[in-house]
Amino acid sequence: MDTGWQDDSTFFYTGEGQIGNQVFKEGNKALRDHVANSKDVFLFEVNPESGLHTFKGQLTCIGYHTFIGPDKNGHQRSMIRFEFEMTDKISNEMQADSVIDSKDLSELRMLASSAGTEDSSLTIKERKIIVRSRAAAVRKYALVRSNGICEACDATAPFNTPNGDPFLEVHHLTRLSDGGPDAPEHVAAICPNCHRRVHYSSDANEYNSKLINKIALKER
């Protein structure tokens, strides 16, 4: 199958370009690099009978592979097939953060920035593990960097978790949603009150912009 669901959480999408080899430019480049660029990808499916679109969820690119297939003129060419996973699946099954014991920011940044999913020898399952590990490392990075202090309002975390860690929530600064992997400099560990404010208040955009500037200063 060129495009469509492979299982309950994995979606394949064939790249753009109807004639000649498909290459990583424009839409194909944007899909490949959307995590590094902190951009969200959403899936809508069209009903062929009604023409109406149904929102199916947010996707995260976990890799891609190339294959040989025909262009619209029937000529064989190199094509790109993107492999996506449902982002909420990554968030719900992000078990790796519980085994990332390091509190060294340099090490966590390295883990959060590690690629590896482009290795064509990897299975879909292996790619998913890498992406979930990256997401977990990003989350741990933000929490360690905060040192138990909300990075928005500078208040101490409202309580501790059962294992004694300060409770803060990880917010994605430049994305619509807070699921899945991201770049370490594009996340913030904030208290639940600030997290609601940055998403739902009348000054949400202004508050988020101030938070972006605060994190930028921290990351210098």
PDB file of C-alpha atoms in Angstrom:
ATOM      1  CA  MET A   1       0.000   0.000   0.000  1.00  0.00           C
ATOM      2  CA  ASP A   2       1.466   3.375  -1.007  1.00  0.00           C
ATOM      3  CA  THR A   3      -0.561   5.517   1.384  1.00  0.00           C
ATOM      4  CA  GLY A   4      -2.709   4.445   4.326  1.00  0.00           C
ATOM      5  CA  TRP A   5      -2.840   2.757   7.710  1.00  0.00           C
ATOM      6  CA  GLN A   6      -0.455  -0.108   8.348  1.00  0.00           C
ATOM      7  CA  ASP A   7      -1.819  -0.841  11.838  1.00  0.00           C
ATOM      8  CA  ASP A   8      -3.777   1.061  14.476  1.00  0.00           C
ATOM      9  CA  SER A   9      -1.103   3.739  14.912  1.00  0.00           C
ATOM     10  CA  THR A  10       1.233   3.636  11.884  1.00  0.00           C
ATOM     11  CA  PHE A  11       0.396   5.592   8.747  1.00  0.00           C
ATOM     12  CA  PHE A  12       2.347   5.526   5.453  1.00  0.00           C
ATOM     13  CA  TYR A  13       2.308   8.524   3.133  1.00  0.00           C
ATOM     14  CA  THR A  14       3.829   8.638  -0.349  1.00  0.00           C
ATOM     15  CA  GLY A  15       5.782  11.837  -1.027  1.00  0.00           C
ATOM     16  CA  GLU A  16       4.996  14.659  -3.433  1.00  0.00           C
ATOM     17  CA  GLY A  17       6.110  14.751  -7.065  1.00  0.00           C
ATOM     18  CA  GLN A  18       4.203  13.157  -9.939  1.00  0.00           C
ATOM     19  CA  ILE A  19       6.994  13.132 -12.527  1.00  0.00           C
ATOM     20  CA  GLY A  20      10.618  12.051 -12.087  1.00  0.00           C
ATOM     21  CA  ASN A  21      12.372  11.100  -8.868  1.00  0.00           C
ATOM     22  CA  GLN A  22      10.841  12.350  -5.649  1.00  0.00           C
ATOM     23  CA  VAL A  23      13.300  14.505  -3.718  1.00  0.00           C
ATOM     24  CA  PHE A  24      13.384  16.263  -0.363  1.00  0.00           C
ATOM     25  CA  LYS A  25      12.197  19.749  -1.228  1.00  0.00           C
ATOM     26  CA  GLU A  26       9.110  21.795  -0.407  1.00  0.00           C
ATOM     27  CA  GLY A  27       6.420  19.528   1.106  1.00  0.00           C
ATOM     28  CA  ASN A  28       8.642  16.448   1.290  1.00  0.00           C
ATOM     29  CA  LYS A  29      11.355  18.383   3.099  1.00  0.00           C
ATOM     30  CA  ALA A  30       8.815  19.935   5.463  1.00  0.00           C
ATOM     31  CA  LEU A  31       7.444  16.514   6.425  1.00  0.00           C
ATOM     32  CA  ARG A  32      10.891  14.991   6.925  1.00  0.00           C
ATOM     33  CA  ASP A  33      12.080  17.869   9.125  1.00  0.00           C
ATOM     34  CA  HIS A  34       8.873  18.773  10.950  1.00  0.00           C
ATOM     35  CA  VAL A  35      10.096  17.573  14.373  1.00  0.00           C
ATOM     36  CA  ALA A  36      13.417  19.425  14.080  1.00  0.00           C
ATOM     37  CA  ASN A  37      11.504  22.536  12.983  1.00  0.00           C
ATOM     38  CA  SER A  38       8.885  22.129  15.747  1.00  0.00           C
ATOM     39  CA  LYS A  39       5.983  21.923  13.305  1.00  0.00           C
ATOM     40  CA  ASP A  40       2.827  19.876  13.816  1.00  0.00           C
ATOM     41  CA  VAL A  41       1.449  17.467  11.222  1.00  0.00           C
ATOM     42  CA  PHE A  42      -2.266  16.657  11.230  1.00  0.00           C
ATOM     43  CA  LEU A  43      -4.121  13.992   9.307  1.00  0.00           C
ATOM     44  CA  PHE A  44      -7.508  14.557   7.697  1.00  0.00           C
ATOM     45  CA  GLU A  45      -9.257  11.853   5.694  1.00  0.00           C
ATOM     46  CA  VAL A  46     -11.795  12.652   2.981  1.00  0.00           C
ATOM     47  CA  ASN A  47     -15.043  10.775   2.527  1.00  0.00           C
ATOM     48  CA  PRO A  48     -15.178   9.987  -1.217  1.00  0.00           C
ATOM     49  CA  GLU A  49     -18.974  10.082  -1.218  1.00  0.00           C
ATOM     50  CA  SER A  50     -19.649  13.287   0.703  1.00  0.00           C
ATOM     51  CA  GLY A  51     -16.358  15.067   0.068  1.00  0.00           C
ATOM     52  CA  LEU A  52     -16.207  15.972   3.753  1.00  0.00           C
ATOM     53  CA  HIS A  53     -12.919  15.798   5.674  1.00  0.00           C
ATOM     54  CA  THR A  54     -12.601  14.086   9.052  1.00  0.00           C
ATOM     55  CA  PHE A  55      -9.815  14.932  11.469  1.00  0.00           C
ATOM     56  CA  LYS A  56      -8.016  11.701  12.397  1.00  0.00           C
ATOM     57  CA  GLY A  57      -5.303  13.028  14.686  1.00  0.00           C
ATOM     58  CA  GLN A  58      -1.771  14.369  14.925  1.00  0.00           C
ATOM     59  CA  LEU A  59       1.116  12.499  13.324  1.00  0.00           C
ATOM     60  CA  THR A  60       4.846  12.330  14.030  1.00  0.00           C
ATOM     61  CA  CYS A  61       7.281  11.279  11.317  1.00  0.00           C
ATOM     62  CA  ILE A  62       9.320   8.354  12.605  1.00  0.00           C
ATOM     63  CA  GLY A  63      11.281   7.839   9.398  1.00  0.00           C
ATOM     64  CA  TYR A  64      10.986   7.131   5.700  1.00  0.00           C
ATOM     65  CA  HIS A  65      12.209   4.740   3.054  1.00  0.00           C
ATOM     66  CA  THR A  66      12.640   4.928  -0.692  1.00  0.00           C
ATOM     67  CA  PHE A  67      11.331   2.519  -3.288  1.00  0.00           C
ATOM     68  CA  ILE A  68      10.955   2.234  -7.050  1.00  0.00           C
ATOM     69  CA  GLY A  69       7.572   2.955  -8.598  1.00  0.00           C
ATOM     70  CA  PRO A  70       5.957   4.560 -11.640  1.00  0.00           C
ATOM     71  CA  ASP A  71       5.359   8.266 -12.097  1.00  0.00           C
ATOM     72  CA  LYS A  72       2.134   9.491 -13.692  1.00  0.00           C
ATOM     73  CA  ASN A  73       3.577   8.789 -17.162  1.00  0.00           C
ATOM     74  CA  GLY A  74       4.423   5.211 -16.239  1.00  0.00           C
ATOM     75  CA  HIS A  75       8.185   5.742 -16.020  1.00  0.00           C
ATOM     76  CA  GLN A  76       9.997   4.032 -13.157  1.00  0.00           C
ATOM     77  CA  ARG A  77      11.503   6.413 -10.625  1.00  0.00           C
ATOM     78  CA  SER A  78      12.668   6.691  -7.002  1.00  0.00           C
ATOM     79  CA  MET A  79       9.838   7.458  -4.581  1.00  0.00           C
ATOM     80  CA  ILE A  80       9.655   8.407  -0.901  1.00  0.00           C
ATOM     81  CA  ARG A  81       7.375   6.732   1.603  1.00  0.00           C
ATOM     82  CA  PHE A  82       7.049   8.505   4.952  1.00  0.00           C
ATOM     83  CA  GLU A  83       6.353   6.499   8.090  1.00  0.00           C
ATOM     84  CA  PHE A  84       4.203   8.242  10.701  1.00  0.00           C
ATOM     85  CA  GLU A  85       2.972   7.303  14.132  1.00  0.00           C
ATOM     86  CA  MET A  86       0.020   8.811  15.952  1.00  0.00           C
ATOM     87  CA  THR A  87       1.490  11.417  18.292  1.00  0.00           C
ATOM     88  CA  ASP A  88      -0.841  10.587  21.160  1.00  0.00           C
ATOM     89  CA  LYS A  89       0.388   7.001  20.928  1.00  0.00           C
ATOM     90  CA  ILE A  90       3.947   8.241  21.438  1.00  0.00           C
ATOM     91  CA  SER A  91       2.857  10.305  24.437  1.00  0.00           C
ATOM     92  CA  ASN A  92       0.775   7.536  25.996  1.00  0.00           C
ATOM     93  CA  GLU A  93       3.476   4.900  25.605  1.00  0.00           C
ATOM     94  CA  MET A  94       6.463   7.081  26.427  1.00  0.00           C
ATOM     95  CA  GLN A  95       7.860   4.683  28.993  1.00  0.00           C
ATOM     96  CA  ALA A  96      11.500   5.508  28.348  1.00  0.00           C
ATOM     97  CA  ASP A  97      11.505   8.599  30.590  1.00  0.00           C
ATOM     98  CA  SER A  98      11.116   6.365  33.639  1.00  0.00           C
ATOM     99  CA  VAL A  99      14.458   4.714  32.853  1.00  0.00           C
ATOM    100  CA  ILE A 100      16.401   7.846  31.874  1.00  0.00           C
ATOM    101  CA  ASP A 101      18.216   8.357  35.136  1.00  0.00           C
ATOM    102  CA  SER A 102      20.673  10.988  33.943  1.00  0.00           C
ATOM    103  CA  LYS A 103      20.322  14.534  35.227  1.00  0.00           C
ATOM    104  CA  ASP A 104      23.192  15.815  33.123  1.00  0.00           C
ATOM    105  CA  LEU A 105      21.823  18.408  30.688  1.00  0.00           C
ATOM    106  CA  SER A 106      24.544  17.798  28.106  1.00  0.00           C
ATOM    107  CA  GLU A 107      23.829  14.071  28.051  1.00  0.00           C
ATOM    108  CA  LEU A 108      20.067  14.619  27.915  1.00  0.00           C
ATOM    109  CA  ARG A 109      20.456  17.090  25.061  1.00  0.00           C
ATOM    110  CA  MET A 110      22.512  14.551  23.148  1.00  0.00           C
ATOM    111  CA  LEU A 111      19.825  11.897  23.695  1.00  0.00           C
ATOM    112  CA  ALA A 112      17.069  14.324  22.734  1.00  0.00           C
ATOM    113  CA  SER A 113      18.828  15.358  19.539  1.00  0.00           C
ATOM    114  CA  SER A 114      19.852  11.901  18.411  1.00  0.00           C
ATOM    115  CA  ALA A 115      18.481  10.844  15.053  1.00  0.00           C
ATOM    116  CA  GLY A 116      18.825   7.289  13.770  1.00  0.00           C
ATOM    117  CA  THR A 117      15.339   6.831  12.360  1.00  0.00           C
ATOM    118  CA  GLU A 118      16.616   7.428   8.817  1.00  0.00           C
ATOM    119  CA  ASP A 119      18.578   4.181   8.921  1.00  0.00           C
ATOM    120  CA  SER A 120      16.822   2.111   6.255  1.00  0.00           C
ATOM    121  CA  SER A 121      17.786  -1.128   8.021  1.00  0.00           C
ATOM    122  CA  LEU A 122      15.598  -0.302  11.038  1.00  0.00           C
ATOM    123  CA  THR A 123      12.190  -1.854  11.463  1.00  0.00           C
ATOM    124  CA  ILE A 124       9.107   0.238  12.197  1.00  0.00           C
ATOM    125  CA  LYS A 125       9.185  -1.034  15.778  1.00  0.00           C
ATOM    126  CA  GLU A 126      12.816   0.069  16.188  1.00  0.00           C
ATOM    127  CA  ARG A 127      12.018   3.511  14.765  1.00  0.00           C
ATOM    128  CA  LYS A 128       9.160   3.895  17.231  1.00  0.00           C
ATOM    129  CA  ILE A 129      11.451   3.056  20.144  1.00  0.00           C
ATOM    130  CA  ILE A 130      13.950   5.715  19.025  1.00  0.00           C
ATOM    131  CA  VAL A 131      11.260   8.387  18.651  1.00  0.00           C
ATOM    132  CA  ARG A 132       9.748   7.605  22.046  1.00  0.00           C
ATOM    133  CA  SER A 133      13.194   7.693  23.645  1.00  0.00           C
ATOM    134  CA  ARG A 134      13.871  11.096  22.085  1.00  0.00           C
ATOM    135  CA  ALA A 135      10.535  12.419  23.330  1.00  0.00           C
ATOM    136  CA  ALA A 136      11.299  11.120  26.802  1.00  0.00           C
ATOM    137  CA  ALA A 137      14.759  12.705  26.777  1.00  0.00           C
ATOM    138  CA  VAL A 138      13.302  16.078  25.744  1.00  0.00           C
ATOM    139  CA  ARG A 139      10.786  15.874  28.570  1.00  0.00           C
ATOM    140  CA  LYS A 140      13.476  14.940  31.114  1.00  0.00           C
ATOM    141  CA  TYR A 141      15.742  17.716  29.800  1.00  0.00           C
ATOM    142  CA  ALA A 142      13.129  20.399  30.443  1.00  0.00           C
ATOM    143  CA  LEU A 143      12.365  19.091  33.925  1.00  0.00           C
ATOM    144  CA  VAL A 144      16.047  18.928  34.921  1.00  0.00           C
ATOM    145  CA  ARG A 145      16.738  22.387  33.507  1.00  0.00           C
ATOM    146  CA  SER A 146      13.863  23.858  35.531  1.00  0.00           C
ATOM    147  CA  ASN A 147      15.311  22.557  38.822  1.00  0.00           C
ATOM    148  CA  GLY A 148      11.808  22.359  40.257  1.00  0.00           C
ATOM    149  CA  ILE A 149      10.940  25.971  39.431  1.00  0.00           C
ATOM    150  CA  CYS A 150       8.215  26.869  36.925  1.00  0.00           C
ATOM    151  CA  GLU A 151       9.997  28.332  33.917  1.00  0.00           C
ATOM    152  CA  ALA A 152       7.063  30.680  33.283  1.00  0.00           C
ATOM    153  CA  CYS A 153       6.136  32.237  36.637  1.00  0.00           C
ATOM    154  CA  ASP A 154       9.255  31.239  38.638  1.00  0.00           C
ATOM    155  CA  ALA A 155       7.167  29.652  41.397  1.00  0.00           C
ATOM    156  CA  THR A 156       8.206  26.412  43.065  1.00  0.00           C
ATOM    157  CA  ALA A 157       6.489  23.308  41.697  1.00  0.00           C
ATOM    158  CA  PRO A 158       3.116  22.952  43.491  1.00  0.00           C
ATOM    159  CA  PHE A 159       3.868  19.464  44.838  1.00  0.00           C
ATOM    160  CA  ASN A 160       6.164  16.484  44.479  1.00  0.00           C
ATOM    161  CA  THR A 161       5.404  13.254  42.636  1.00  0.00           C
ATOM    162  CA  PRO A 162       5.323   9.929  44.567  1.00  0.00           C
ATOM    163  CA  ASN A 163       9.021   9.413  43.735  1.00  0.00           C
ATOM    164  CA  GLY A 164       9.904  12.826  45.183  1.00  0.00           C
ATOM    165  CA  ASP A 165      10.388  14.809  41.967  1.00  0.00           C
ATOM    166  CA  PRO A 166       8.870  18.292  41.646  1.00  0.00           C
ATOM    167  CA  PHE A 167       5.701  18.144  39.527  1.00  0.00           C
ATOM    168  CA  LEU A 168       5.829  20.348  36.442  1.00  0.00           C
ATOM    169  CA  GLU A 169       4.293  19.867  32.989  1.00  0.00           C
ATOM    170  CA  VAL A 170       6.251  20.075  29.745  1.00  0.00           C
ATOM    171  CA  HIS A 171       4.977  22.676  27.269  1.00  0.00           C
ATOM    172  CA  HIS A 172       5.994  22.855  23.604  1.00  0.00           C
ATOM    173  CA  LEU A 173       6.676  26.500  22.883  1.00  0.00           C
ATOM    174  CA  THR A 174       6.311  26.643  19.104  1.00  0.00           C
ATOM    175  CA  ARG A 175       3.757  23.926  18.440  1.00  0.00           C
ATOM    176  CA  LEU A 176      -0.009  23.742  18.794  1.00  0.00           C
ATOM    177  CA  SER A 177       0.162  20.561  20.831  1.00  0.00           C
ATOM    178  CA  ASP A 178       2.299  19.227  23.653  1.00  0.00           C
ATOM    179  CA  GLY A 179       2.781  15.662  22.458  1.00  0.00           C
ATOM    180  CA  GLY A 180       5.664  13.856  20.839  1.00  0.00           C
ATOM    181  CA  PRO A 181       9.339  14.707  20.364  1.00  0.00           C
ATOM    182  CA  ASP A 182      10.682  18.216  19.913  1.00  0.00           C
ATOM    183  CA  ALA A 183      13.910  20.210  20.114  1.00  0.00           C
ATOM    184  CA  PRO A 184      15.193  20.734  23.688  1.00  0.00           C
ATOM    185  CA  GLU A 185      15.245  24.517  23.294  1.00  0.00           C
ATOM    186  CA  HIS A 186      11.581  24.509  22.268  1.00  0.00           C
ATOM    187  CA  VAL A 187      10.137  23.058  25.474  1.00  0.00           C
ATOM    188  CA  ALA A 188       9.542  24.485  28.930  1.00  0.00           C
ATOM    189  CA  ALA A 189       8.711  22.897  32.279  1.00  0.00           C
ATOM    190  CA  ILE A 190       5.865  24.889  33.800  1.00  0.00           C
ATOM    191  CA  CYS A 191       3.311  24.597  36.576  1.00  0.00           C
ATOM    192  CA  PRO A 192      -0.231  23.395  35.771  1.00  0.00           C
ATOM    193  CA  ASN A 193      -1.662  26.893  36.225  1.00  0.00           C
ATOM    194  CA  CYS A 194       0.770  28.461  33.738  1.00  0.00           C
ATOM    195  CA  HIS A 195       0.229  25.549  31.374  1.00  0.00           C
ATOM    196  CA  ARG A 196      -3.495  26.299  31.234  1.00  0.00           C
ATOM    197  CA  ARG A 197      -2.811  29.999  30.912  1.00  0.00           C
ATOM    198  CA  VAL A 198      -0.441  29.567  27.979  1.00  0.00           C
ATOM    199  CA  HIS A 199      -3.064  27.537  26.107  1.00  0.00           C
ATOM    200  CA  TYR A 200      -6.438  28.973  27.105  1.00  0.00           C
ATOM    201  CA  SER A 201      -6.157  32.475  28.562  1.00  0.00           C
ATOM    202  CA  SER A 202      -6.969  35.751  26.836  1.00  0.00           C
ATOM    203  CA  ASP A 203      -3.242  36.591  26.841  1.00  0.00           C
ATOM    204  CA  ALA A 204      -2.079  33.095  25.827  1.00  0.00           C
ATOM    205  CA  ASN A 205      -0.058  34.215  22.804  1.00  0.00           C
ATOM    206  CA  GLU A 206       1.618  37.060  24.689  1.00  0.00           C
ATOM    207  CA  TYR A 207       2.398  34.811  27.643  1.00  0.00           C
ATOM    208  CA  ASN A 208       3.844  32.147  25.371  1.00  0.00           C
ATOM    209  CA  SER A 209       6.008  34.730  23.595  1.00  0.00           C
ATOM    210  CA  LYS A 210       7.447  35.860  26.935  1.00  0.00           C
ATOM    211  CA  LEU A 211       8.140  32.240  27.814  1.00  0.00           C
ATOM    212  CA  ILE A 212       9.912  31.692  24.494  1.00  0.00           C
ATOM    213  CA  ASN A 213      12.206  34.619  25.289  1.00  0.00           C
ATOM    214  CA  LYS A 214      12.913  33.322  28.813  1.00  0.00           C
ATOM    215  CA  ILE A 215      13.878  29.877  27.523  1.00  0.00           C
ATOM    216  CA  ALA A 216      16.038  31.427  24.798  1.00  0.00           C
ATOM    217  CA  LEU A 217      18.001  33.251  27.490  1.00  0.00           C
ATOM    218  CA  LYS A 218      18.389  30.044  29.484  1.00  0.00           C
ATOM    219  CA  GLU A 219      19.648  28.182  26.431  1.00  0.00           C
ATOM    220  CA  ARG A 220      22.384  30.678  25.540  1.00  0.00           C
TER     221      ARG A 220
END
